[in-house]
Amino acid sequence: MTVVAIATFADEGSYLRARVRAVAEERRIVGEWLPYAATSLGAGDGEQGIRAAAIVIGLIGGAALMAVTIWSAVVAYPFDAGGRPVFSWPAFIPAPVEFGALCAGFAGLVMLFRNARLTRLHHAAFDFDEVARAAQDSFVLALACDMGADANGALALMATAGAAHSRLIGG
Amino acid sequence: MIAPHVVDSGRRWTLPLIATLGDVTEAVAAPLMDRRPGRAWWLSVGASAAVTLVGAVAIWFSLTRGPGLWGNNSAVVWGFPIANYVWWIGIGNAGTLISSLLLLTRQKWRASLNRMAEAMTLFAVSMAGIFPILHLGRPMYFYWLAPYPNSMQLWPQWRSALVWDFWAIVSYLLFSIMFFYVGLQPDLATLRDRDGSRGWRRMYGVAAMGWQGTPTQWRAQERLHRTMAAIAVPLVCSVHSIVGLDFAASLMPGWTESIFPPYFVVGALFSGFAMVVLIALIMRRAMGLEGLIVPDHFDAMARVILAASIVMGASYSAEWLSALWSGEAADLRVVRFAFTGPYAPFYWAMLIGNVAAPQLFWAKPLRTSTPVLIGVSVAVLVGMWLERILIITNTLSIGYEPSFWRLYAPTIVDFLILAGTLGGFVLLMLVFARLLPVVSMHETRKLLAEERG
């Protein structure tokens, strides 16, 4: 029968030790929660597409407003302001630049929500007090294991790494 | 001196009274969730709400009776509304610039200050946005600035600096809200998961959008935060450059100068840091954040103010010298008018506030002295406001056409509207301090972990 061994750590170092050992023992990590963006996270899942979306959508947004600007000023409403050229391209730059930046930021935000699977206000993880602690001051690691010796081994692994608290869930 | 009783243990940006990650959370969250607002907060809210109301009444009169209630005249057509707009948007710009520039340059000390600076941005830009609308003459048609299909087949005049301002303000405000939220989201989850009133926790929970703090979420948040910071720096510079171009693109003596855009950006940073110093001093004292906002923070900000004051002094000199070099009579007349004309006392006061007063920060003890920090910050804010109004009045009072020379005198309505926006800004900051964490908890936890090694 599969259970989950969950532990909280007071500092990043002990959490990392437990994680490294769990990986070395080929244990299945089913959950990790951190109180801040630890430097040790490194590159990985979650980052993909954010910069690309910001750049592409920012450029599209800026280009779209530039197109509206040129069309409205040159074709739809060619207004002669003191003899200045209708296609006054230097004066057309500021608005598309600002709008492009706004579009880029918005695209990035959408990607954050997508990659981080946000807007899930109800999630099974919120049923565990340990996850709530992670938002306050703790690192939390959850390992899947079989009931019995395997579970005891997982608990021992985390205890020797410096877990402040550990327990089994399920079973 | 700030907190002289605390012994420095070698940690630079946090004090030993903040020992654990939980201490960071408690120092920031407890004043919000455990303590009821005190008498000082309520008195401040009452006073700022009253001032805001007075300003709202002045705005109402301005909308119903027209801009004839202001001091603007046929020559000085911009007056207080545009000066106030430039001043507020400068302060607003600085908040994002401080936060994003320090993030990109990996200045760890930003962790305790960036939230306040970003909140300052939102509220200052909101105040700034009021003035161009009021100044339109027909403010009820402000939406004509946006391009939308309409039966009159009219489109915005894209060559107008007013339209640039519209896009700059709207884009910047919306971008700043997103930037603020991305940094705030993990802290909303902290408040959601902390002990406290069920109603408040539910509200924070909805706002946190299901944030858990998994590695995937942290990576996504970090990546986006840095990406937005990289966008924000040029965005901020462009927004205030556009404000500078409002002047520089006009054919008026003293305005048609290529130095205006960068000079406006530095001025924004300058006034913004002065405002952040004041806000940080007040929040530190009122919210008991002595362990997280330490003397070195004020030392760092004072150094930036000092550096910016030198750039400001060089910019003023460049204005005078370019008039001398060009030999253009109208430009020389504007410079002479600034130093000797009827507004000269204000010009000298501006130079004292913006250039002379910050020189006190050459002395290290003065950079962490509360009275000096308050005095210099107020001097800078007043000096920068004087700069904004004098740029307008000095040039427009004595332009190219002598028959068009008029002096400017603001009315009580002008002052009340300005006071109203100041009251509104303070009111919003007070509400912010009771609703949201004024210090970024997750970034300060990271800072603490790094400082502890």
Coordinates of C-alpha atoms in Angstrom, one line a residue:
Chain A
M1 CA 0.0 0.0 0.0
T2 CA 1.4 3.4 -1.0
V3 CA 1.6 6.2 1.6
V4 CA 3.2 9.6 1.6
A5 CA 6.0 10.6 4.0
I6 CA 5.9 14.3 4.5
A7 CA 8.4 16.4 6.4
T8 CA 9.1 20.1 7.1
F9 CA 12.5 21.6 7.3
A10 CA 13.5 24.8 9.0
D11 CA 16.2 25.8 6.5
E12 CA 17.1 25.3 2.9
G13 CA 20.2 23.3 3.7
S14 CA 18.5 20.4 5.4
Y15 CA 15.7 20.3 2.8
L16 CA 18.3 20.1 0.1
R17 CA 20.1 17.3 1.9
A18 CA 16.9 15.3 2.2
R19 CA 16.1 16.0 -1.5
V20 CA 19.5 14.9 -2.7
R21 CA 19.3 11.7 -0.7
A22 CA 15.8 11.0 -1.9
V23 CA 16.9 11.3 -5.5
A24 CA 20.0 9.2 -4.8
E25 CA 17.8 6.4 -3.4
E26 CA 15.5 6.8 -6.4
R27 CA 12.5 7.7 -4.2
R28 CA 9.5 9.3 -5.9
I29 CA 9.1 13.0 -4.8
V30 CA 5.4 13.7 -4.9
G31 CA 5.5 17.3 -3.6
E32 CA 7.8 20.1 -2.7
W33 CA 6.8 23.5 -1.2
L34 CA 9.2 26.3 -0.4
P35 CA 8.8 29.6 1.5
Y36 CA 10.9 31.6 -1.1
A37 CA 12.5 31.2 -4.5
A38 CA 15.6 29.3 -3.4
T39 CA 18.7 29.8 -5.4
S40 CA 19.2 26.0 -5.4
L41 CA 16.1 25.6 -7.6
G42 CA 18.1 26.2 -10.7
A43 CA 16.5 26.1 -14.1
G44 CA 13.7 23.8 -14.8
D45 CA 10.0 23.3 -15.2
G46 CA 7.8 26.5 -15.0
E47 CA 10.1 28.9 -16.9
Q48 CA 9.3 27.7 -20.4
G49 CA 7.7 30.1 -22.8
I50 CA 7.4 33.2 -20.5
R51 CA 10.1 35.3 -22.2
A52 CA 9.1 34.1 -25.7
A53 CA 5.5 35.0 -25.1
A54 CA 6.4 38.4 -23.7
I55 CA 8.6 39.2 -26.7
V56 CA 6.3 37.8 -29.4
I57 CA 3.0 39.3 -27.9
G58 CA 4.8 42.6 -27.1
L59 CA 6.0 42.9 -30.7
I60 CA 2.6 42.0 -32.1
G61 CA 0.8 44.4 -29.8
G62 CA 3.2 47.2 -30.6
A63 CA 3.0 46.5 -34.4
A64 CA -0.8 46.3 -34.2
L65 CA -1.0 49.8 -32.6
M66 CA 1.5 51.1 -35.1
A67 CA -0.6 49.8 -37.9
V68 CA -3.7 51.4 -36.4
T69 CA -1.8 54.7 -36.0
I70 CA -0.5 54.7 -39.6
W71 CA -3.9 53.7 -41.0
S72 CA -5.9 56.3 -39.0
A73 CA -3.4 59.1 -39.6
V74 CA -2.6 58.5 -43.2
V75 CA -5.7 56.8 -44.7
A76 CA -8.8 57.3 -42.5
Y77 CA -8.2 60.8 -41.1
P78 CA -5.3 62.6 -42.9
F79 CA -5.3 65.8 -40.9
D80 CA -2.9 68.6 -41.9
A81 CA -1.4 69.9 -38.7
G82 CA 0.7 73.0 -39.6
G83 CA 2.0 71.4 -42.8
R84 CA 3.6 68.5 -41.1
P85 CA 3.7 65.3 -43.1
V86 CA 0.8 63.0 -42.7
F87 CA 3.1 60.0 -42.2
S88 CA 5.0 61.6 -39.2
W89 CA 6.6 58.3 -38.2
P90 CA 8.8 59.6 -35.4
A91 CA 5.8 61.0 -33.6
F92 CA 4.0 57.6 -34.1
I93 CA 6.6 55.7 -32.1
P94 CA 5.8 56.5 -28.4
A95 CA 2.3 55.0 -28.2
P96 CA 3.1 51.6 -29.8
V97 CA 6.2 51.3 -27.6
E98 CA 4.2 51.8 -24.5
F99 CA 1.4 49.5 -25.6
G100 CA 3.9 46.9 -26.7
A101 CA 5.4 46.8 -23.3
L102 CA 1.9 46.5 -21.7
C103 CA 1.1 43.6 -24.1
A104 CA 4.4 41.9 -23.2
G105 CA 3.7 42.1 -19.5
F106 CA 0.2 40.8 -19.9
A107 CA 1.4 37.8 -22.0
G108 CA 4.0 37.0 -19.3
L109 CA 1.3 37.1 -16.7
V110 CA -0.9 34.7 -18.7
M111 CA 2.1 32.4 -19.0
L112 CA 2.7 32.5 -15.3
F113 CA -0.8 31.4 -14.6
R114 CA -0.5 28.7 -17.2
N115 CA 2.8 27.3 -16.2
A116 CA 2.2 27.6 -12.5
R117 CA -1.3 26.1 -12.9
L118 CA -2.8 28.9 -10.9
T119 CA -6.4 29.9 -10.3
R120 CA -6.9 26.5 -8.6
L121 CA -8.3 27.9 -5.4
H122 CA -9.1 24.4 -4.1
H123 CA -6.3 21.9 -4.3
A124 CA -5.7 18.6 -2.3
A125 CA -2.4 20.0 -1.1
F126 CA -4.2 22.7 0.9
D127 CA -5.6 19.9 3.2
F128 CA -2.2 19.4 4.8
D129 CA -0.9 21.7 7.5
E130 CA 2.6 21.3 6.3
V131 CA 1.8 23.0 3.0
A132 CA 0.4 26.0 5.0
R133 CA 3.6 26.1 7.0
A134 CA 5.6 26.3 3.8
A135 CA 4.0 29.7 3.0
Q136 CA 5.2 30.9 6.5
D137 CA 8.7 29.6 7.2
S138 CA 9.3 26.0 6.2
F139 CA 10.5 23.8 3.4
V140 CA 8.3 20.8 2.8
L141 CA 9.2 17.5 1.1
A142 CA 6.7 14.7 0.4
L143 CA 7.9 11.2 -0.8
A144 CA 5.7 8.3 -2.0
C145 CA 6.6 5.0 -0.4
D146 CA 5.2 1.7 0.5
M147 CA 3.8 1.1 4.0
G148 CA 6.2 -0.6 6.3
A149 CA 10.0 -0.7 6.0
D150 CA 10.1 1.6 3.0
A151 CA 8.0 4.2 4.8
N152 CA 10.2 4.0 7.9
G153 CA 13.2 4.4 5.6
A154 CA 11.8 7.5 4.1
L155 CA 11.0 9.0 7.5
A156 CA 14.5 8.1 8.7
L157 CA 16.1 9.7 5.6
M158 CA 14.3 13.0 6.2
A159 CA 15.0 12.9 10.0
T160 CA 18.7 12.4 9.5
A161 CA 18.7 15.2 6.9
G162 CA 17.4 17.6 9.6
A163 CA 13.6 17.5 9.3
A164 CA 11.9 19.5 12.0
H165 CA 8.8 17.4 11.8
S166 CA 7.7 14.3 9.7
R167 CA 4.8 12.0 9.5
L168 CA 3.0 9.5 7.2
I169 CA -0.1 10.3 5.3
G170 CA -2.6 7.6 4.1
G171 CA -2.6 4.0 4.9
Chain B
M1 CA 20.4 58.1 14.4
I2 CA 18.2 55.2 13.4
A3 CA 18.1 52.3 15.9
P4 CA 21.5 53.0 17.5
H5 CA 20.6 50.5 20.3
V6 CA 20.9 47.5 17.9
V7 CA 24.2 45.8 17.7
D8 CA 25.3 44.9 14.2
S9 CA 26.2 41.2 14.1
G10 CA 27.8 41.4 10.6
R11 CA 24.5 41.0 8.8
R12 CA 23.9 44.0 6.6
W13 CA 20.3 44.2 5.5
T14 CA 18.5 42.6 8.5
L15 CA 19.1 43.0 12.2
P16 CA 19.6 40.1 14.7
L17 CA 16.1 40.6 16.1
I18 CA 15.0 38.9 13.0
A19 CA 16.5 35.4 13.5
T20 CA 14.3 33.0 11.6
L21 CA 12.2 32.8 8.4
G22 CA 9.2 32.8 10.7
D23 CA 10.3 36.1 12.3
V24 CA 10.2 37.7 8.9
T25 CA 6.6 36.5 8.4
E26 CA 5.5 37.6 11.9
A27 CA 7.2 41.0 11.6
V28 CA 5.3 41.9 8.5
A29 CA 2.0 39.9 8.9
A30 CA 1.3 40.4 12.6
P31 CA 0.7 44.2 12.3
L32 CA -1.8 43.4 9.5
M33 CA -3.7 40.4 10.9
D34 CA -3.2 40.5 14.7
R35 CA -3.3 44.2 15.7
R36 CA -6.2 46.5 15.2
P37 CA -5.4 49.9 13.8
G38 CA -4.4 52.4 16.4
R39 CA -5.6 55.9 17.1
A40 CA -2.7 57.4 15.0
W41 CA -3.8 55.4 12.0
W42 CA -7.5 56.5 12.4
L43 CA -6.5 60.1 12.9
S44 CA -4.3 60.0 9.8
V45 CA -7.1 58.4 7.8
G46 CA -9.5 61.0 9.0
A47 CA -7.2 63.9 8.2
S48 CA -6.1 62.6 4.8
A49 CA -9.8 61.8 3.9
A50 CA -10.8 65.3 4.9
V51 CA -8.1 66.8 2.7
T52 CA -9.0 64.5 -0.2
L53 CA -12.6 65.5 0.1
V54 CA -11.6 69.2 0.0
G55 CA -9.6 68.4 -3.2
A56 CA -12.6 66.5 -4.6
V57 CA -14.8 69.5 -4.0
A58 CA -12.3 71.8 -5.8
I59 CA -12.2 69.3 -8.7
W60 CA -16.0 69.3 -8.8
F61 CA -16.1 73.1 -9.0
S62 CA -13.4 73.0 -11.7
L63 CA -15.5 70.5 -13.7
T64 CA -18.7 72.4 -13.3
R65 CA -17.4 76.0 -13.6
G66 CA -14.5 75.4 -15.9
P67 CA -10.7 76.1 -15.8
G68 CA -11.3 79.8 -15.3
L69 CA -11.1 79.0 -11.6
W70 CA -7.4 78.3 -12.0
G71 CA -4.5 80.6 -12.3
N72 CA -3.9 79.5 -15.9
N73 CA -4.0 82.4 -18.4
S74 CA -3.6 83.0 -22.1
A75 CA 0.2 82.7 -21.9
V76 CA 0.8 80.2 -19.1
V77 CA -1.7 77.7 -20.3
W78 CA -0.3 74.7 -18.4
G79 CA 0.2 76.0 -14.9
F80 CA -0.5 73.9 -11.8
P81 CA -2.3 71.0 -13.6
I82 CA 0.6 70.0 -15.8
A83 CA 3.3 70.8 -13.1
N84 CA 1.4 68.5 -10.7
Y85 CA 1.0 65.8 -13.3
V86 CA 4.8 65.8 -14.1
W87 CA 5.6 65.8 -10.4
W88 CA 3.3 62.9 -9.5
I89 CA 4.2 60.8 -12.5
G90 CA 7.9 61.4 -11.7
I91 CA 7.4 60.0 -8.2
G92 CA 5.4 57.2 -9.7
N93 CA 8.0 56.3 -12.2
A94 CA 10.6 56.1 -9.6
G95 CA 8.8 53.3 -7.7
T96 CA 9.0 50.9 -10.6
L97 CA 12.5 52.1 -11.6
I98 CA 13.8 51.5 -8.0
S99 CA 12.2 48.1 -7.8
S100 CA 13.0 46.8 -11.3
L101 CA 16.5 48.4 -11.6
L102 CA 17.6 47.0 -8.2
L103 CA 16.1 43.6 -9.1
L104 CA 18.1 43.5 -12.4
T105 CA 21.3 44.7 -10.8
R106 CA 20.8 42.1 -8.0
Q107 CA 20.8 44.6 -5.2
K108 CA 19.5 42.5 -2.3
W109 CA 18.5 45.4 -0.2
R110 CA 15.6 46.1 -2.4
A111 CA 13.7 43.3 -0.6
S112 CA 12.6 45.5 2.3
L113 CA 11.6 48.5 0.1
N114 CA 10.4 47.3 -3.2
R115 CA 6.8 46.7 -2.1
M116 CA 6.4 50.2 -0.7
A117 CA 8.0 51.7 -3.8
E118 CA 5.7 49.8 -6.1
A119 CA 2.6 50.8 -4.1
M120 CA 3.9 54.4 -4.2
T121 CA 4.0 54.0 -8.0
L122 CA 0.4 52.9 -8.3
F123 CA -1.0 55.6 -6.1
A124 CA 1.2 58.4 -7.5
V125 CA 0.4 57.5 -11.1
S126 CA -3.3 57.4 -10.2
M127 CA -3.0 61.0 -8.8
A128 CA -1.0 62.0 -11.9
G129 CA -3.7 60.7 -14.2
I130 CA -6.2 63.1 -12.8
F131 CA -4.5 66.3 -14.0
P132 CA -4.3 65.8 -17.8
I133 CA -8.0 64.9 -17.8
L134 CA -8.9 68.0 -15.8
H135 CA -6.7 70.1 -18.1
L136 CA -8.4 69.0 -21.2
G137 CA -10.9 71.8 -21.1
R138 CA -13.6 69.4 -22.0
P139 CA -12.8 66.6 -19.7
M140 CA -16.0 64.7 -20.3
Y141 CA -14.6 63.8 -23.7
F142 CA -11.3 62.4 -22.3
Y143 CA -12.1 59.0 -24.0
W144 CA -11.6 60.7 -27.4
L145 CA -7.9 60.2 -26.7
A146 CA -8.4 56.5 -27.3
P147 CA -8.7 55.2 -30.8
Y148 CA -12.1 53.7 -31.3
P149 CA -14.5 53.4 -34.3
N150 CA -17.0 56.3 -34.1
S151 CA -19.7 57.8 -36.1
M152 CA -17.8 61.0 -36.6
Q153 CA -14.9 59.1 -38.1
L154 CA -12.4 61.0 -36.0
W155 CA -9.2 59.6 -34.8
P156 CA -6.6 60.7 -32.2
Q157 CA -4.0 63.2 -33.3
W158 CA -1.0 60.9 -32.9
R159 CA 1.5 63.8 -33.3
S160 CA 0.1 65.3 -30.1
A161 CA 2.1 65.0 -26.8
L162 CA -1.3 64.7 -25.1
V163 CA -2.0 61.4 -26.9
W164 CA 1.5 60.2 -26.0
D165 CA 0.7 60.9 -22.4
F166 CA -2.5 59.0 -22.6
W167 CA -0.8 55.9 -23.8
A168 CA 2.1 56.4 -21.4
I169 CA -0.1 56.7 -18.3
V170 CA -2.6 54.0 -19.2
S171 CA 0.1 51.4 -20.3
Y172 CA 2.3 52.2 -17.4
L173 CA -0.4 52.1 -14.7
L174 CA -1.7 48.7 -16.0
F175 CA 1.8 47.3 -16.3
S176 CA 2.7 48.5 -12.8
I177 CA -0.4 46.8 -11.4
M178 CA 0.7 43.5 -13.0
F179 CA 4.3 44.0 -11.8
F180 CA 3.0 44.7 -8.3
Y181 CA 0.8 41.6 -8.3
V182 CA 3.5 39.2 -9.5
G183 CA 5.7 40.2 -6.6
L184 CA 2.8 40.2 -4.1
Q185 CA 1.1 36.8 -5.0
P186 CA 3.3 34.6 -2.8
D187 CA 2.8 36.9 0.2
L188 CA -1.0 36.8 -0.3
A189 CA -0.6 33.0 0.0
T190 CA 1.3 33.5 3.3
L191 CA -1.6 35.7 4.7
R192 CA -4.1 33.1 3.4
D193 CA -2.3 30.3 5.3
R194 CA -1.6 32.2 8.5
D195 CA -3.8 32.2 11.6
G196 CA -6.3 35.1 11.5
S197 CA -9.8 36.2 10.7
R198 CA -11.5 33.7 8.4
G199 CA -13.0 36.5 6.2
W200 CA -9.6 38.1 5.6
R201 CA -7.9 34.8 4.9
R202 CA -10.6 34.0 2.4
M203 CA -10.1 37.3 0.7
Y204 CA -6.3 36.8 0.6
G205 CA -6.9 33.2 -0.7
V206 CA -8.9 34.4 -3.6
A207 CA -6.3 37.0 -4.4
A208 CA -3.5 34.4 -4.2
M209 CA -5.1 32.5 -7.0
G210 CA -4.1 29.1 -5.5
W211 CA -0.4 29.8 -5.0
Q212 CA 1.3 26.9 -3.2
G213 CA 5.0 27.7 -3.5
T214 CA 6.0 24.7 -5.5
P215 CA 9.4 24.8 -7.3
T216 CA 7.5 25.1 -10.6
Q217 CA 5.6 28.1 -9.4
W218 CA 8.7 29.8 -7.9
R219 CA 10.6 29.3 -11.2
A220 CA 7.7 30.8 -13.2
Q221 CA 7.3 33.7 -10.8
E222 CA 11.0 34.5 -10.8
R223 CA 11.3 34.3 -14.5
L224 CA 8.3 36.5 -15.0
H225 CA 9.4 39.0 -12.3
R226 CA 12.8 39.4 -14.0
T227 CA 11.3 39.6 -17.4
M228 CA 8.9 42.3 -16.3
A229 CA 11.7 44.1 -14.6
A230 CA 13.6 44.1 -17.9
I231 CA 10.6 45.5 -19.7
A232 CA 9.9 48.0 -16.9
V233 CA 13.2 49.8 -16.9
P234 CA 12.9 51.0 -20.6
L235 CA 9.2 51.5 -20.1
V236 CA 9.7 53.8 -17.1
C237 CA 12.5 55.6 -19.0
S238 CA 10.2 56.0 -22.0
V239 CA 7.3 57.2 -20.0
H240 CA 9.2 60.0 -18.3
S241 CA 11.1 60.7 -21.5
I242 CA 7.6 61.2 -23.1
V243 CA 6.8 63.6 -20.3
G244 CA 10.1 65.4 -21.1
L245 CA 9.1 65.4 -24.8
D246 CA 5.9 67.2 -23.9
F247 CA 8.2 70.2 -23.3
A248 CA 11.2 69.4 -25.6
A249 CA 8.9 68.8 -28.7
S250 CA 7.4 72.2 -28.2
L251 CA 8.9 75.2 -29.9
M252 CA 9.5 77.4 -26.8
P253 CA 12.6 79.0 -25.4
G254 CA 14.1 76.9 -22.6
W255 CA 12.2 73.8 -23.6
T256 CA 13.6 72.7 -27.0
E257 CA 16.5 70.8 -25.5
S258 CA 17.7 67.3 -26.1
I259 CA 18.7 67.0 -22.5
F260 CA 15.1 67.1 -21.3
P261 CA 14.2 63.3 -21.6
P262 CA 17.2 62.0 -19.6
Y263 CA 17.0 64.9 -17.2
F264 CA 13.4 64.2 -16.5
V265 CA 14.2 60.5 -15.9
V266 CA 16.9 61.3 -13.3
G267 CA 14.5 63.9 -11.7
A268 CA 11.9 61.2 -11.4
L269 CA 14.4 58.8 -9.7
F270 CA 15.5 61.7 -7.5
S271 CA 12.0 62.7 -6.2
G272 CA 10.9 59.0 -6.0
F273 CA 13.8 58.0 -3.8
A274 CA 13.0 61.0 -1.5
M275 CA 9.4 59.9 -1.3
V276 CA 10.5 56.3 -0.6
V277 CA 12.8 57.5 2.2
L278 CA 9.8 59.3 3.9
I279 CA 7.5 56.3 3.4
A280 CA 10.1 53.9 4.7
L281 CA 10.8 56.0 7.8
I282 CA 7.1 56.2 8.6
M283 CA 6.3 52.5 7.9
R284 CA 9.3 51.4 9.8
R285 CA 8.2 53.3 12.9
A286 CA 4.5 52.7 12.6
M287 CA 4.6 49.0 11.7
G288 CA 7.6 48.1 13.9
L289 CA 9.8 47.0 11.0
E290 CA 13.1 48.1 12.6
G291 CA 14.6 44.6 12.0
L292 CA 13.9 44.6 8.3
I293 CA 14.5 48.3 7.3
V294 CA 17.9 49.0 8.8
P295 CA 20.2 52.1 8.8
D296 CA 22.1 50.7 5.8
H297 CA 18.9 50.9 3.7
F298 CA 18.7 54.7 4.4
D299 CA 22.4 55.0 3.8
A300 CA 22.0 53.4 0.4
M301 CA 19.1 55.6 -0.5
A302 CA 20.8 58.7 0.7
R303 CA 23.8 57.9 -1.6
V304 CA 21.4 57.6 -4.6
I305 CA 19.8 60.9 -3.7
L306 CA 23.2 62.5 -3.5
A307 CA 24.3 61.1 -6.8
A308 CA 21.0 62.2 -8.5
S309 CA 21.4 65.7 -7.0
I310 CA 24.7 66.0 -8.7
V311 CA 23.2 64.9 -12.0
M312 CA 20.4 67.4 -11.5
G313 CA 22.9 70.2 -10.8
A314 CA 24.8 69.3 -14.0
S315 CA 21.5 69.3 -15.9
Y316 CA 20.6 72.8 -14.7
S317 CA 24.1 73.9 -15.6
A318 CA 23.7 72.4 -19.1
E319 CA 20.5 74.4 -19.5
W320 CA 22.2 77.6 -18.6
L321 CA 25.3 76.9 -20.7
S322 CA 23.3 75.8 -23.7
A323 CA 21.6 79.2 -23.6
L324 CA 24.9 80.9 -23.4
W325 CA 26.5 78.8 -26.1
S326 CA 23.6 79.3 -28.5
G327 CA 23.5 83.0 -27.9
E328 CA 19.8 82.8 -28.7
A329 CA 18.2 85.9 -27.2
A330 CA 15.0 84.2 -26.1
D331 CA 16.9 81.4 -24.4
L332 CA 19.1 83.9 -22.6
R333 CA 16.1 85.9 -21.6
V334 CA 14.5 82.8 -20.0
V335 CA 17.7 82.1 -18.0
R336 CA 18.0 85.7 -16.9
F337 CA 14.3 85.7 -16.0
A338 CA 14.7 82.5 -13.9
F339 CA 17.5 84.1 -11.8
T340 CA 16.3 87.6 -11.5
G341 CA 12.6 87.7 -12.5
P342 CA 9.6 87.6 -10.2
Y343 CA 9.8 83.8 -9.7
A344 CA 13.5 84.0 -8.8
P345 CA 13.0 83.3 -5.1
F346 CA 11.3 80.0 -6.0
Y347 CA 14.1 79.2 -8.5
W348 CA 16.7 79.7 -5.8
A349 CA 14.6 77.6 -3.4
M350 CA 14.5 74.9 -6.1
L351 CA 18.3 75.0 -6.4
I352 CA 18.7 74.8 -2.6
G353 CA 16.3 71.9 -2.3
N354 CA 17.5 69.9 -5.3
V355 CA 21.2 70.6 -5.4
A356 CA 22.4 72.1 -2.1
A357 CA 20.4 70.2 0.6
P358 CA 21.4 66.7 -0.6
Q359 CA 25.1 67.6 -0.3
L360 CA 24.6 67.0 3.4
F361 CA 24.7 63.3 2.5
W362 CA 28.4 63.4 1.9
A363 CA 28.7 63.0 5.7
K364 CA 28.0 59.3 6.6
P365 CA 26.4 60.0 10.0
L366 CA 23.9 62.3 8.3
R367 CA 22.8 59.6 5.9
T368 CA 21.3 57.7 8.8
S369 CA 20.1 60.6 10.8
T370 CA 16.3 60.6 10.9
P371 CA 15.9 64.5 11.1
V372 CA 18.3 65.0 8.2
L373 CA 16.7 62.3 6.1
I374 CA 13.3 63.8 6.6
G375 CA 14.6 67.3 6.1
V376 CA 16.5 66.6 2.9
S377 CA 13.7 64.3 1.5
V378 CA 11.1 67.1 2.0
A379 CA 13.5 69.6 0.5
V380 CA 14.0 67.4 -2.5
L381 CA 10.2 66.8 -3.0
V382 CA 9.5 70.6 -2.6
G383 CA 12.4 71.4 -4.9
M384 CA 11.3 69.0 -7.5
W385 CA 7.7 70.4 -7.4
L386 CA 9.2 73.9 -7.8
E387 CA 11.2 72.7 -10.7
R388 CA 8.1 71.3 -12.4
I389 CA 6.1 74.5 -12.0
L390 CA 9.1 76.8 -12.9
I391 CA 9.8 74.9 -16.1
I392 CA 6.3 75.9 -17.1
T393 CA 6.0 79.4 -15.8
N394 CA 9.5 80.6 -16.6
T395 CA 9.2 79.7 -20.3
L396 CA 5.5 80.5 -20.9
S397 CA 5.6 83.8 -19.0
I398 CA 8.4 85.2 -21.2
G399 CA 8.2 83.3 -24.6
Y400 CA 9.1 84.6 -28.0
E401 CA 6.2 87.1 -28.4
P402 CA 6.5 90.1 -26.0
S403 CA 2.9 90.9 -26.4
F404 CA 2.1 87.5 -25.0
W405 CA 4.1 87.9 -21.8
R406 CA 2.0 87.2 -18.7
L407 CA 2.9 86.3 -15.2
Y408 CA 1.3 83.4 -13.5
A409 CA -0.4 83.4 -10.1
P410 CA -2.1 80.2 -8.9
T411 CA -5.5 80.4 -7.2
I412 CA -6.8 78.8 -4.0
V413 CA -8.5 76.2 -6.3
D414 CA -5.1 75.2 -7.7
F415 CA -3.7 74.7 -4.2
L416 CA -6.8 72.8 -3.0
I417 CA -6.6 70.3 -6.0
L418 CA -2.9 69.7 -5.3
A419 CA -3.6 69.3 -1.6
G420 CA -6.5 66.9 -2.5
T421 CA -4.1 64.6 -4.4
L422 CA -1.6 64.7 -1.6
G423 CA -4.4 63.7 0.8
G424 CA -5.6 61.0 -1.6
F425 CA -2.0 59.6 -1.9
V426 CA -1.6 59.5 1.9
L427 CA -5.0 57.9 2.3
L428 CA -4.2 55.2 -0.2
M429 CA -0.9 54.5 1.4
L430 CA -2.6 54.2 4.8
V431 CA -5.2 51.8 3.4
F432 CA -2.4 49.8 1.7
A433 CA -0.5 49.5 5.0
R434 CA -3.6 47.9 6.7
L435 CA -4.5 45.6 3.8
L436 CA -1.3 44.3 2.2
P437 CA 2.2 43.4 3.5
V438 CA 4.3 46.5 3.2
V439 CA 7.5 44.5 2.9
S440 CA 7.9 41.6 0.5
M441 CA 8.0 38.6 2.9
H442 CA 9.2 36.0 0.5
E443 CA 12.1 38.1 -0.8
T444 CA 13.1 39.1 2.7
R445 CA 13.1 35.5 3.8
K446 CA 15.5 34.7 0.9
L447 CA 17.6 37.7 1.9
L448 CA 17.8 36.5 5.5
A449 CA 18.7 32.9 4.4
E450 CA 21.5 34.3 2.2
E451 CA 22.8 36.6 5.0
R452 CA 22.8 33.8 7.5
G453 CA 24.6 31.6 5.0

